[in-house]
């Protein structure tokens, strides 16, 4: 089956039309292991959110928070009880992740994606065990830092690994396994929390310890999974790279793809400092869109804040103490549905279509939430049941739209934009920026809600508008474009071509011997 497709046929690309692939068991195994990385991320997001609101947990470690929580059980206002220390405890994981991801970058580049995935799983396992056994706050914090390091490693290596292993034609769907398993992880964690909350006084230990299960699975998988061929070429292990590529693609005709990898690796070897290289003019689009813009905007959509606020609406609808679990079941189901929708169409309709279509919807939903709350809620006035029902529906539509656009594409698109020489460095910046904004939003949301009131949702609406225009103007379509040929899109983009110029022919960038070899092979291929 030949790769390629519309984007590859428009004359911009080099050898995309010559790529061949089959779906092999070897490839499926690699994807499954890679996707477990997403579930680690999800289980942790879900477990920590739930445990920090469990009474037994609060009584043991944060008694003052517990007492004040009891005094604020019935909210009809924007200024909900806000505890910065507890939020900081939750955010400590993101801070550990954003620092460790830079260490992960060096390992991912020099030793390969597999080793980073294995390191991530070990750190995750230790963190889960220490947290489950915690008898004081220090143990809790050490556990969370180790979990954060696990996320720093796995979010750095997994999206990248999936994008490299996938044939160009289905790369979008394969990479989005990461988001799908993240959402499933959150959903499962919520169900576990629902059960363990009833086990007094130590049920929270099961919740925190449950993160060890996907960590063990990922470790076992990591030991047996193949390294990505791109990484093997990058490390100079060309023979192995060729063998893995043949087995993963299920064909001997891998010459075109292999040549692209080899060219990319020649360039990569000449780069001494990949972080400094990321700042070069030729990598400006990747820096602006992939490393900073997309991960930052993903968090500025306000999705996590909407998820956070949803239980209040469910409570108002009369679901009482079950409202939290119900709302998280429904909203997370929305995220899973969104991820499945995205997987089905991302390689046909493209990334831009999803970003733009869902962006317009998300803008409208945020305006609806803001305006409804503005007129119908606050200053001691509770929402009526009718408006709560409407808001719950709007929230479901919002999370489904996020779940098929900024959620999965926020990890997919950056992982496919960077050239090999800065791919792992670039992905570290992606994780770092994503974590900074996740922590920032978590830390500031309640304070902002208290002061801006319903205006915070209108602010998110404005930001969604800005990010949609950003995509329309600056992101070229990457669907079906081989990962090592994506840079060509910028050389032909209406705006970026003025910044990046055109790359030199191979012989100027690599040794004469390699260039001649590539030219000869290319001539054979074309013949
Ligand atoms: C985001 C998280 C979010 C999750 C589920 C991920 O892509 O990075 O911040 O919580 O999706 O919505």
Short mmCIF file of C-alpha atoms and ligand atoms in Angstrom, two decimals:
data_model
loop_
_atom_site.label_atom_id
_atom_site.label_comp_id
_atom_site.label_asym_id
_atom_site.label_seq_id
_atom_site.Cartn_x
_atom_site.Cartn_y
_atom_site.Cartn_z
CA UNK A 1 0.00 0.00 0.00
CA UNK A 2 1.62 3.25 -0.97
CA UNK A 3 1.59 6.20 1.43
CA UNK A 4 1.15 9.76 0.34
CA UNK A 5 -2.31 11.22 -0.13
CA UNK A 6 -3.46 14.67 -1.10
CA UNK A 7 -0.96 16.67 0.90
CA UNK A 8 1.84 14.53 -0.42
CA UNK A 9 0.65 14.87 -4.00
CA UNK A 10 0.64 18.62 -4.24
CA UNK A 11 4.22 18.72 -5.43
CA UNK A 12 5.64 20.25 -2.27
CA UNK A 13 7.04 17.01 -0.85
CA UNK A 14 9.99 14.93 -1.99
CA UNK A 15 9.51 11.17 -1.67
CA UNK A 16 6.25 10.89 0.23
CA UNK A 17 4.56 9.19 -2.72
CA UNK A 18 7.13 6.37 -2.58
CA UNK A 19 6.53 5.39 1.05
CA UNK A 20 5.01 1.94 1.61
CA UNK A 21 3.49 0.29 4.68
CA UNK A 22 1.28 -2.48 6.04
CA UNK A 23 -0.27 -2.71 9.48
CA UNK A 24 1.82 -5.33 11.32
CA UNK A 25 1.53 -6.96 14.75
CA UNK A 26 4.90 -5.43 15.61
CA UNK A 27 3.49 -1.97 14.90
CA UNK A 28 0.31 -2.61 16.90
CA UNK A 29 2.33 -3.79 19.92
CA UNK A 30 4.47 -0.64 19.78
CA UNK A 31 1.31 1.50 19.70
CA UNK A 32 -0.29 -0.26 22.65
CA UNK A 33 2.77 0.23 24.82
CA UNK A 34 3.09 3.82 23.74
CA UNK A 35 -0.55 4.49 24.50
CA UNK A 36 -0.27 3.14 28.05
CA UNK A 37 1.86 6.24 28.62
CA UNK A 38 -1.29 8.30 28.10
CA UNK A 39 -3.15 6.31 30.73
CA UNK A 40 -0.41 7.06 33.27
CA UNK A 41 -0.94 10.75 32.65
CA UNK A 42 -4.72 10.37 32.89
CA UNK A 43 -4.78 8.19 35.99
CA UNK A 44 -2.68 10.73 37.75
CA UNK A 45 -4.79 13.72 36.68
CA UNK A 46 -7.91 11.86 37.84
CA UNK A 47 -6.57 10.37 41.05
CA UNK A 48 -5.03 13.56 42.38
CA UNK A 49 -8.13 15.62 41.60
CA UNK A 50 -10.32 13.17 43.50
CA UNK A 51 -8.10 12.40 46.48
CA UNK A 52 -7.57 16.04 47.43
CA UNK A 53 -11.30 16.37 48.02
CA UNK A 54 -11.63 13.17 50.12
CA UNK A 55 -12.44 13.88 53.75
CA UNK A 56 -10.26 11.10 55.19
CA UNK A 57 -7.27 12.34 53.21
CA UNK A 58 -7.82 15.97 54.24
CA UNK A 59 -8.32 15.05 57.91
CA UNK A 60 -5.02 13.19 57.93
CA UNK A 61 -2.79 15.67 56.09
CA UNK A 62 -4.63 18.99 55.83
CA UNK A 63 -6.97 19.23 58.89
CA UNK A 64 -7.33 23.00 58.59
CA UNK A 65 -8.48 22.61 54.97
CA UNK A 66 -10.99 20.00 56.06
CA UNK A 67 -12.53 22.29 58.69
CA UNK A 68 -12.81 25.20 56.29
CA UNK A 69 -14.24 22.96 53.58
CA UNK A 70 -17.04 21.92 55.94
CA UNK A 71 -17.88 25.58 56.46
CA UNK A 72 -18.17 26.19 52.71
CA UNK A 73 -20.29 23.26 51.65
CA UNK A 74 -23.13 25.24 50.09
CA UNK A 75 -21.93 27.70 47.49
CA UNK A 76 -24.10 30.18 45.69
CA UNK A 77 -21.33 32.56 44.81
CA UNK A 78 -18.23 33.01 42.71
CA UNK A 79 -15.81 33.30 45.64
CA UNK A 80 -15.59 29.64 46.57
CA UNK A 81 -13.24 28.61 49.31
CA UNK A 82 -9.77 28.67 47.88
CA UNK A 83 -6.75 27.01 49.46
CA UNK A 84 -3.51 27.89 47.73
CA UNK A 85 -1.46 25.38 49.76
CA UNK A 86 -3.63 22.47 48.68
CA UNK A 87 -3.56 23.67 45.06
CA UNK A 88 0.19 24.06 45.32
CA UNK A 89 0.41 20.47 46.53
CA UNK A 90 -1.53 19.36 43.43
CA UNK A 91 0.59 21.57 41.20
CA UNK A 92 3.90 20.28 42.64
CA UNK A 93 3.54 17.40 40.22
CA UNK A 94 3.43 19.75 37.23
CA UNK A 95 6.49 21.64 38.47
CA UNK A 96 8.46 18.38 38.82
CA UNK A 97 7.31 17.36 35.35
CA UNK A 98 8.35 20.59 33.73
CA UNK A 99 11.87 20.45 35.19
CA UNK A 100 12.49 16.74 34.59
CA UNK A 101 11.35 16.87 30.99
CA UNK A 102 14.62 18.59 30.07
CA UNK A 103 16.61 15.68 31.50
CA UNK A 104 14.31 13.39 29.57
CA UNK A 105 15.14 15.28 26.38
CA UNK A 106 18.84 14.43 26.61
CA UNK A 107 18.09 10.74 27.26
CA UNK A 108 15.45 10.58 24.52
CA UNK A 109 17.89 12.03 22.03
CA UNK A 110 21.05 10.19 22.99
CA UNK A 111 19.75 6.84 24.26
CA UNK A 112 16.38 6.61 22.52
CA UNK A 113 12.66 6.91 23.17
CA UNK A 114 12.42 3.46 24.76
CA UNK A 115 14.81 4.20 27.64
CA UNK A 116 12.90 7.40 28.49
CA UNK A 117 9.63 5.47 28.55
CA UNK A 118 11.20 2.86 30.88
CA UNK A 119 12.66 5.58 33.18
CA UNK A 120 9.24 7.27 33.29
CA UNK A 121 7.51 4.05 34.31
CA UNK A 122 10.01 3.32 37.12
CA UNK A 123 9.66 6.82 38.55
CA UNK A 124 5.89 6.59 38.28
CA UNK A 125 5.84 3.26 40.08
CA UNK A 126 7.99 4.53 42.97
CA UNK A 127 5.86 7.67 43.27
CA UNK A 128 2.62 5.67 43.44
CA UNK A 129 4.01 3.30 46.09
CA UNK A 130 5.42 6.09 48.28
CA UNK A 131 2.16 8.04 48.03
CA UNK A 132 0.08 5.02 48.94
CA UNK A 133 2.25 4.39 52.01
CA UNK A 134 2.52 8.06 53.05
CA UNK A 135 2.40 8.81 56.77
CA UNK A 136 3.43 12.45 56.55
CA UNK A 137 3.37 15.37 54.12
CA UNK A 138 7.03 14.89 53.18
CA UNK A 139 6.31 11.39 51.85
CA UNK A 140 3.34 12.74 49.95
CA UNK A 141 5.45 15.43 48.34
CA UNK A 142 8.32 13.06 47.48
CA UNK A 143 5.75 10.71 45.91
CA UNK A 144 4.23 13.52 43.89
CA UNK A 145 7.60 14.73 42.68
CA UNK A 146 8.40 11.19 41.47
CA UNK A 147 5.04 11.04 39.70
CA UNK A 148 5.83 14.39 38.13
CA UNK A 149 9.19 13.07 36.91
CA UNK A 150 7.31 10.09 35.43
CA UNK A 151 5.03 12.46 33.54
CA UNK A 152 7.99 14.61 32.47
CA UNK A 153 9.59 11.53 30.86
CA UNK A 154 6.54 9.81 29.42
CA UNK A 155 4.86 12.94 28.00
CA UNK A 156 8.19 13.81 26.42
CA UNK A 157 8.88 10.45 24.82
CA UNK A 158 5.47 8.86 24.14
CA UNK A 159 3.83 11.36 21.73
CA UNK A 160 7.10 11.56 19.85
CA UNK A 161 7.47 7.78 19.70
CA UNK A 162 3.93 7.31 18.43
CA UNK A 163 4.38 9.94 15.73
CA UNK A 164 7.62 8.33 14.55
CA UNK A 165 6.32 4.76 14.51
CA UNK A 166 3.14 5.63 12.63
CA UNK A 167 2.93 5.52 8.83
CA UNK A 168 2.37 9.10 7.64
CA UNK A 169 -1.10 8.32 6.33
CA UNK A 170 -2.50 7.34 9.75
CA UNK A 171 -0.13 9.24 12.04
CA UNK A 172 -2.90 11.46 13.44
CA UNK A 173 -5.06 8.57 14.63
CA UNK A 174 -2.12 6.63 16.04
CA UNK A 175 -0.75 9.57 17.98
CA UNK A 176 -4.18 10.31 19.38
CA UNK A 177 -4.13 7.00 21.21
CA UNK A 178 -2.24 9.09 23.76
CA UNK A 179 -5.18 11.44 24.32
CA UNK A 180 -7.70 8.58 24.23
CA UNK A 181 -5.87 6.70 26.96
CA UNK A 182 -5.35 9.93 28.94
CA UNK A 183 -9.14 10.44 29.03
CA UNK A 184 -9.79 6.77 29.78
CA UNK A 185 -7.21 7.01 32.58
CA UNK A 186 -9.06 10.00 34.09
CA UNK A 187 -12.37 8.14 33.79
CA UNK A 188 -11.05 4.98 35.46
CA UNK A 189 -9.37 7.01 38.21
CA UNK A 190 -12.69 8.71 38.93
CA UNK A 191 -14.44 5.37 39.22
CA UNK A 192 -11.73 4.11 41.58
CA UNK A 193 -12.08 7.27 43.69
CA UNK A 194 -15.83 6.77 43.82
CA UNK A 195 -15.31 3.30 45.30
CA UNK A 196 -12.41 4.06 47.64
CA UNK A 197 -14.06 7.15 49.14
CA UNK A 198 -16.38 4.77 50.94
CA UNK A 199 -13.53 2.77 52.51
CA UNK A 200 -12.74 4.59 55.77
CA UNK A 201 -10.23 5.82 56.76
CA UNK A 202 -7.63 4.61 54.26
CA UNK A 203 -9.46 4.26 50.92
CA UNK A 204 -7.39 7.12 49.47
CA UNK A 205 -4.31 4.88 49.75
CA UNK A 206 -5.82 2.52 47.15
CA UNK A 207 -6.52 5.45 44.84
CA UNK A 208 -2.99 6.80 45.06
CA UNK A 209 -1.49 3.32 44.76
CA UNK A 210 -3.58 2.43 41.70
CA UNK A 211 -1.26 4.48 39.50
CA UNK A 212 1.30 1.69 39.97
CA UNK A 213 -0.71 -0.64 37.70
CA UNK A 214 -0.27 1.22 34.39
CA UNK A 215 3.32 1.96 35.46
CA UNK A 216 4.09 -1.78 35.66
CA UNK A 217 2.38 -2.40 32.30
CA UNK A 218 4.37 0.37 30.70
CA UNK A 219 7.61 -0.96 32.16
CA UNK A 220 7.01 -4.48 30.82
CA UNK A 221 5.98 -3.12 27.43
CA UNK A 222 8.97 -0.76 27.40
CA UNK A 223 11.38 -3.65 27.87
CA UNK A 224 9.99 -5.52 24.85
CA UNK A 225 8.98 -2.75 22.46
CA UNK A 226 11.17 -1.79 19.49
CA UNK A 227 13.05 1.51 19.44
CA UNK A 228 11.78 3.91 16.78
CA UNK A 229 13.78 3.64 13.53
CA UNK A 230 14.22 7.43 13.47
CA UNK A 231 15.92 7.28 16.86
CA UNK A 232 18.14 4.36 15.79
CA UNK A 233 19.28 6.31 12.74
CA UNK A 234 19.85 9.34 14.98
CA UNK A 235 22.11 7.19 17.18
CA UNK A 236 24.02 5.92 14.14
CA UNK A 237 22.58 2.36 14.41
CA UNK A 238 21.54 2.22 10.76
CA UNK A 239 21.50 -1.54 10.27
CA UNK A 240 19.12 -2.04 13.20
CA UNK A 241 17.05 0.94 12.05
CA UNK A 242 16.56 -0.63 8.64
CA UNK A 243 15.56 -3.98 10.20
CA UNK A 244 13.06 -2.37 12.58
CA UNK A 245 11.58 -0.24 9.81
CA UNK A 246 11.12 -3.32 7.59
CA UNK A 247 9.43 -5.25 10.41
CA UNK A 248 7.22 -2.36 11.53
CA UNK A 249 6.13 -1.50 7.98
CA UNK A 250 5.85 -5.16 6.95
CA UNK A 251 7.68 -4.61 3.64
CA UNK A 252 11.22 -4.60 2.24
CA UNK A 253 10.41 -1.49 0.21
CA UNK A 254 11.33 1.08 2.81
CA UNK A 255 14.08 2.81 0.87
CA UNK A 256 12.26 6.13 0.37
CA UNK A 257 11.35 6.48 4.03
CA UNK A 258 14.80 5.36 5.09
CA UNK A 259 16.45 7.96 2.86
CA UNK A 260 14.38 10.73 4.44
CA UNK A 261 15.46 9.51 7.87
CA UNK A 262 19.07 9.37 6.83
CA UNK A 263 19.00 12.89 5.47
CA UNK A 264 17.35 14.12 8.64
CA UNK A 265 19.93 12.35 10.78
CA UNK A 266 22.85 13.84 8.86
CA UNK A 267 21.45 17.24 9.70
CA UNK A 268 20.87 16.10 13.29
CA UNK A 269 24.44 14.99 13.77
CA UNK A 270 25.79 18.40 12.82
CA UNK A 271 23.74 19.99 15.62
CA UNK A 272 25.66 20.19 18.89
CA UNK A 273 23.08 21.97 21.03
CA UNK A 274 19.50 21.11 20.03
CA UNK A 275 18.01 23.76 22.33
CA UNK A 276 20.08 26.53 20.76
CA UNK A 277 19.20 25.09 17.37
CA UNK A 278 15.52 25.48 18.23
CA UNK A 279 16.08 29.24 18.43
CA UNK A 280 17.51 29.43 14.90
CA UNK A 281 15.54 31.27 12.27
CA UNK A 282 14.90 28.11 10.21
CA UNK A 283 13.09 26.59 13.23
CA UNK A 284 11.06 29.71 14.06
CA UNK A 285 7.69 28.24 12.95
CA UNK A 286 8.24 25.11 15.04
CA UNK A 287 9.20 27.25 18.04
CA UNK A 288 6.29 29.66 17.74
CA UNK A 289 3.55 27.17 16.81
CA UNK A 290 4.71 23.84 18.20
CA UNK A 291 6.78 24.59 21.27
CA UNK A 292 4.95 27.63 22.64
CA UNK A 293 1.67 28.49 20.89
CA UNK A 294 -0.18 25.17 20.83
CA UNK A 295 0.70 23.87 24.34
CA UNK A 296 -0.03 27.28 25.87
CA UNK A 297 -3.32 27.73 24.03
CA UNK A 298 -4.42 24.18 24.89
CA UNK A 299 -4.58 25.20 28.53
CA UNK A 300 -5.96 28.69 27.82
CA UNK A 301 -9.08 27.14 26.26
CA UNK A 302 -10.24 26.86 29.88
CA UNK A 303 -11.12 23.19 29.46
CA UNK A 304 -9.68 22.16 32.82
CA UNK A 305 -11.55 25.02 34.52
CA UNK A 306 -14.80 23.95 32.91
CA UNK A 307 -14.22 20.40 34.14
CA UNK A 308 -13.54 21.80 37.57
CA UNK A 309 -16.71 23.87 37.65
CA UNK A 310 -19.06 21.25 36.23
CA UNK A 311 -19.90 19.59 39.61
CA UNK A 312 -21.46 22.85 40.85
CA UNK A 313 -24.04 22.71 38.05
CA UNK A 314 -24.75 19.07 38.73
CA UNK A 315 -25.18 19.84 42.42
CA UNK A 316 -27.69 22.53 41.58
CA UNK A 317 -29.63 20.07 39.46
CA UNK A 318 -30.21 18.16 42.69
CA UNK A 319 -27.66 15.39 42.47
CA UNK A 320 -26.26 16.20 45.94
CA UNK A 321 -23.19 14.26 46.99
CA UNK A 322 -23.26 12.16 43.83
CA UNK A 323 -22.87 15.28 41.70
CA UNK A 324 -19.09 15.22 41.55
CA UNK A 325 -18.82 11.67 40.33
CA UNK A 326 -21.74 12.04 37.94
CA UNK A 327 -20.33 15.18 36.41
CA UNK A 328 -16.91 13.66 36.00
CA UNK A 329 -18.37 10.50 34.45
CA UNK A 330 -20.37 12.51 31.95
CA UNK A 331 -17.69 15.06 31.07
CA UNK A 332 -14.98 12.41 30.79
CA UNK A 333 -17.22 10.30 28.62
CA UNK A 334 -17.53 13.44 26.44
CA UNK A 335 -13.73 13.65 26.25
CA UNK A 336 -13.47 9.98 25.25
CA UNK A 337 -16.15 10.41 22.56
CA UNK A 338 -14.29 13.50 21.32
CA UNK A 339 -11.00 11.58 21.13
CA UNK A 340 -12.67 8.76 19.15
CA UNK A 341 -14.26 11.26 16.76
CA UNK A 342 -10.92 12.90 16.24
CA UNK A 343 -9.16 9.59 15.56
CA UNK A 344 -11.77 8.77 12.93
CA UNK A 345 -11.36 11.98 10.92
CA UNK A 346 -8.00 13.59 11.72
CA UNK A 347 -6.17 11.95 8.81
CA UNK A 348 -9.01 12.60 6.37
CA UNK A 349 -10.28 16.07 7.22
CA UNK A 350 -6.99 17.26 8.68
CA UNK A 351 -5.74 19.06 11.77
CA UNK A 352 -6.71 22.54 10.63
CA UNK A 353 -10.32 21.57 10.02
CA UNK A 354 -10.71 20.18 13.55
CA UNK A 355 -8.98 23.14 15.20
CA UNK A 356 -11.11 25.66 13.33
CA UNK A 357 -14.48 23.90 13.44
CA UNK A 358 -14.23 22.99 17.13
CA UNK A 359 -12.70 26.39 17.95
CA UNK A 360 -15.80 28.19 16.65
CA UNK A 361 -18.05 25.87 18.65
CA UNK A 362 -16.01 26.24 21.83
CA UNK A 363 -16.14 30.04 21.49
CA UNK A 364 -19.96 29.95 21.32
CA UNK A 365 -20.26 27.58 24.31
CA UNK A 366 -17.97 29.69 26.50
CA UNK A 367 -20.02 32.80 25.65
CA UNK A 368 -23.19 30.90 26.60
CA UNK A 369 -21.73 29.84 29.97
CA UNK A 370 -20.47 33.36 30.71
CA UNK A 371 -23.71 35.12 29.73
CA UNK A 372 -25.96 32.64 31.58
CA UNK A 373 -23.92 32.90 34.76
CA UNK A 374 -23.78 36.69 34.36
CA UNK A 375 -27.57 36.98 34.33
CA UNK A 376 -28.64 34.10 36.50
CA UNK A 377 -26.04 33.39 39.16
CA UNK A 378 -24.09 35.08 41.97
CA UNK A 379 -24.59 37.44 44.91
CA UNK A 380 -26.47 34.74 46.78
CA UNK A 381 -28.73 33.88 43.81
CA UNK A 382 -28.51 30.19 42.93
CA UNK A 383 -29.05 28.83 39.42
CA UNK A 384 -32.49 27.47 38.68
CA UNK A 385 -32.76 23.84 37.69
CA UNK A 386 -33.64 24.71 34.09
CA UNK A 387 -30.52 26.81 33.57
CA UNK A 388 -28.38 24.16 35.26
CA UNK A 389 -29.65 21.56 32.80
CA UNK A 390 -28.84 23.87 29.91
CA UNK A 391 -25.35 24.56 31.25
CA UNK A 392 -24.65 20.86 31.74
CA UNK A 393 -25.58 20.24 28.08
CA UNK A 394 -23.42 23.15 26.94
CA UNK A 395 -20.52 21.85 29.03
CA UNK A 396 -20.83 18.40 27.49
CA UNK A 397 -20.76 19.91 24.02
CA UNK A 398 -17.75 22.00 25.02
CA UNK A 399 -15.69 19.10 26.35
CA UNK A 400 -16.54 16.98 23.30
CA UNK A 401 -15.33 19.82 21.07
CA UNK A 402 -12.13 20.17 23.14
CA UNK A 403 -11.80 16.39 23.16
CA UNK A 404 -11.62 16.25 19.36
CA UNK A 405 -9.49 19.34 18.81
CA UNK A 406 -7.17 21.12 21.25
CA UNK A 407 -7.01 18.07 23.57
CA UNK A 408 -5.50 15.52 21.17
CA UNK A 409 -4.07 17.99 18.66
CA UNK A 410 -2.29 19.79 21.49
CA UNK A 411 -0.03 16.73 21.72
CA UNK A 412 -0.15 15.48 18.13
CA UNK A 413 0.71 18.61 16.15
CA UNK A 414 3.82 19.69 18.13
CA UNK A 415 5.18 16.13 17.99
CA UNK A 416 5.04 16.12 14.18
CA UNK A 417 6.37 19.63 13.49
CA UNK A 418 9.97 19.46 14.72
CA UNK A 419 12.80 18.25 12.49
CA UNK A 420 14.74 15.26 13.89
CA UNK A 421 17.66 17.38 15.12
CA UNK A 422 15.49 19.31 17.59
CA UNK A 423 12.61 16.88 18.02
CA UNK A 424 13.33 15.74 21.56
CA UNK A 425 14.41 19.21 22.69
CA UNK A 426 11.29 20.69 21.11
CA UNK A 427 9.05 18.13 22.77
CA UNK A 428 10.56 19.03 26.17
CA UNK A 429 9.62 22.63 25.64
CA UNK A 430 6.10 21.45 24.68
CA UNK A 431 5.76 19.50 27.95
CA UNK A 432 7.28 22.37 29.94
CA UNK A 433 4.97 25.03 28.48
CA UNK A 434 1.94 22.76 28.84
CA UNK A 435 2.74 22.05 32.50
CA UNK A 436 3.45 25.72 33.32
CA UNK A 437 0.06 26.74 31.97
CA UNK A 438 -1.73 23.75 33.55
CA UNK A 439 -0.30 24.71 36.95
CA UNK A 440 -0.90 28.41 36.39
CA UNK A 441 -4.55 27.91 35.49
CA UNK A 442 -5.04 25.51 38.43
CA UNK A 443 -3.41 28.01 40.77
CA UNK A 444 -5.20 31.13 39.53
CA UNK A 445 -8.61 29.92 38.44
CA UNK A 446 -10.42 30.22 41.78
CA UNK A 447 -8.94 33.64 42.52
CA UNK A 448 -9.78 34.86 39.01
CA UNK A 449 -13.31 33.48 39.31
CA UNK A 450 -13.79 35.40 42.55
CA UNK A 451 -12.69 38.69 40.99
CA UNK A 452 -13.72 38.43 37.35
CA UNK A 453 -16.86 36.39 38.14
CA UNK A 454 -18.62 35.22 34.97
CA UNK A 455 -16.15 37.41 33.04
CA UNK A 456 -13.55 34.65 33.32
CA UNK A 457 -15.58 32.52 30.89
CA UNK A 458 -15.88 35.45 28.50
CA UNK A 459 -12.11 35.89 28.80
CA UNK A 460 -11.62 32.24 27.83
CA UNK A 461 -14.02 32.82 24.89
CA UNK A 462 -11.85 35.74 23.73
CA UNK A 463 -8.71 33.60 24.02
CA UNK A 464 -10.33 30.80 21.98
CA UNK A 465 -11.05 33.34 19.25
CA UNK A 466 -7.42 34.48 19.25
CA UNK A 467 -6.08 30.90 19.07
CA UNK A 468 -8.43 30.00 16.23
CA UNK A 469 -7.18 32.95 14.18
CA UNK A 470 -3.60 31.91 15.08
CA UNK A 471 -4.26 28.46 13.57
CA UNK A 472 -5.99 29.85 10.47
CA UNK A 473 -3.06 32.12 9.70
CA UNK A 474 0.00 30.17 10.80
CA UNK A 475 -0.47 26.39 10.86
CA UNK A 476 0.04 24.52 7.57
CA UNK A 477 -1.85 21.25 7.14
CA UNK A 478 0.31 18.30 8.21
CA UNK A 479 -2.06 15.41 7.53
CA UNK A 480 -0.40 12.55 5.63
CA UNK A 481 2.87 14.42 5.33
CA UNK A 482 5.84 12.23 6.32
CA UNK A 483 7.36 13.49 9.53
CA UNK A 484 10.82 14.06 8.04
CA UNK A 485 9.31 16.18 5.23
CA UNK A 486 7.14 18.46 7.35
CA UNK A 487 9.76 21.25 7.23
CA UNK A 488 9.01 21.60 3.51
CA UNK A 489 5.52 22.86 4.36
CA UNK A 490 7.01 25.92 6.06
CA UNK A 491 9.26 26.60 3.07
CA UNK A 492 6.09 26.85 1.01
CA UNK A 493 3.82 28.60 3.53
CA UNK A 494 2.63 32.13 2.62
CA UNK A 495 4.07 33.64 5.81
CA UNK A 496 6.77 31.29 7.09
CA UNK A 497 8.62 31.06 3.77
CA UNK A 498 9.80 34.65 4.32
CA UNK A 499 11.31 33.63 7.64
CA UNK A 500 12.78 30.20 6.97
CA UNK A 501 13.95 30.46 3.35
CA UNK A 502 14.85 27.22 1.55
CA UNK A 503 17.16 24.48 2.80
CA UNK A 504 20.45 23.83 1.07
CA UNK A 505 20.71 20.82 -1.25
CA UNK A 506 21.99 17.75 0.66
CA UNK A 507 25.63 17.93 -0.48
CA UNK A 508 26.07 21.33 1.20
CA UNK A 509 24.75 20.04 4.51
CA UNK A 510 26.23 16.57 4.75
CA UNK A 511 29.44 14.79 3.80
CA UNK A 512 30.03 14.36 0.06
CA UNK A 513 30.05 10.54 0.40
CA UNK A 514 26.64 10.39 2.09
CA UNK A 515 25.15 12.89 -0.33
CA UNK A 516 26.31 10.87 -3.33
CA UNK A 517 24.96 7.67 -1.78
CA UNK A 518 21.58 9.30 -1.21
CA UNK A 519 21.49 10.72 -4.74
CA UNK A 520 22.27 7.29 -6.22
CA UNK A 521 19.61 5.54 -4.15
CA UNK A 522 17.13 8.23 -5.03
CA UNK A 523 17.84 7.78 -8.74
CA UNK A 524 17.26 4.01 -8.35
CA UNK A 525 14.02 4.64 -6.51
CA UNK A 526 12.67 7.00 -9.14
CA UNK A 527 13.63 4.45 -11.83
C1 LIG B 1 -4.58 17.99 28.50
C2 LIG B 1 -4.94 17.99 29.96
C3 LIG B 1 -6.42 17.66 30.10
C4 LIG B 1 -6.73 16.36 29.38
C5 LIG B 1 -8.18 15.97 29.46
C6 LIG B 1 -4.98 16.71 27.84
O1 LIG B 1 -4.69 16.78 26.48
O2 LIG B 1 -3.18 18.20 28.33
O3 LIG B 1 -4.64 19.23 30.54
O4 LIG B 1 -6.79 17.58 31.45
O5 LIG B 1 -6.37 16.49 28.03
O6 LIG B 1 -9.02 16.97 29.09
#
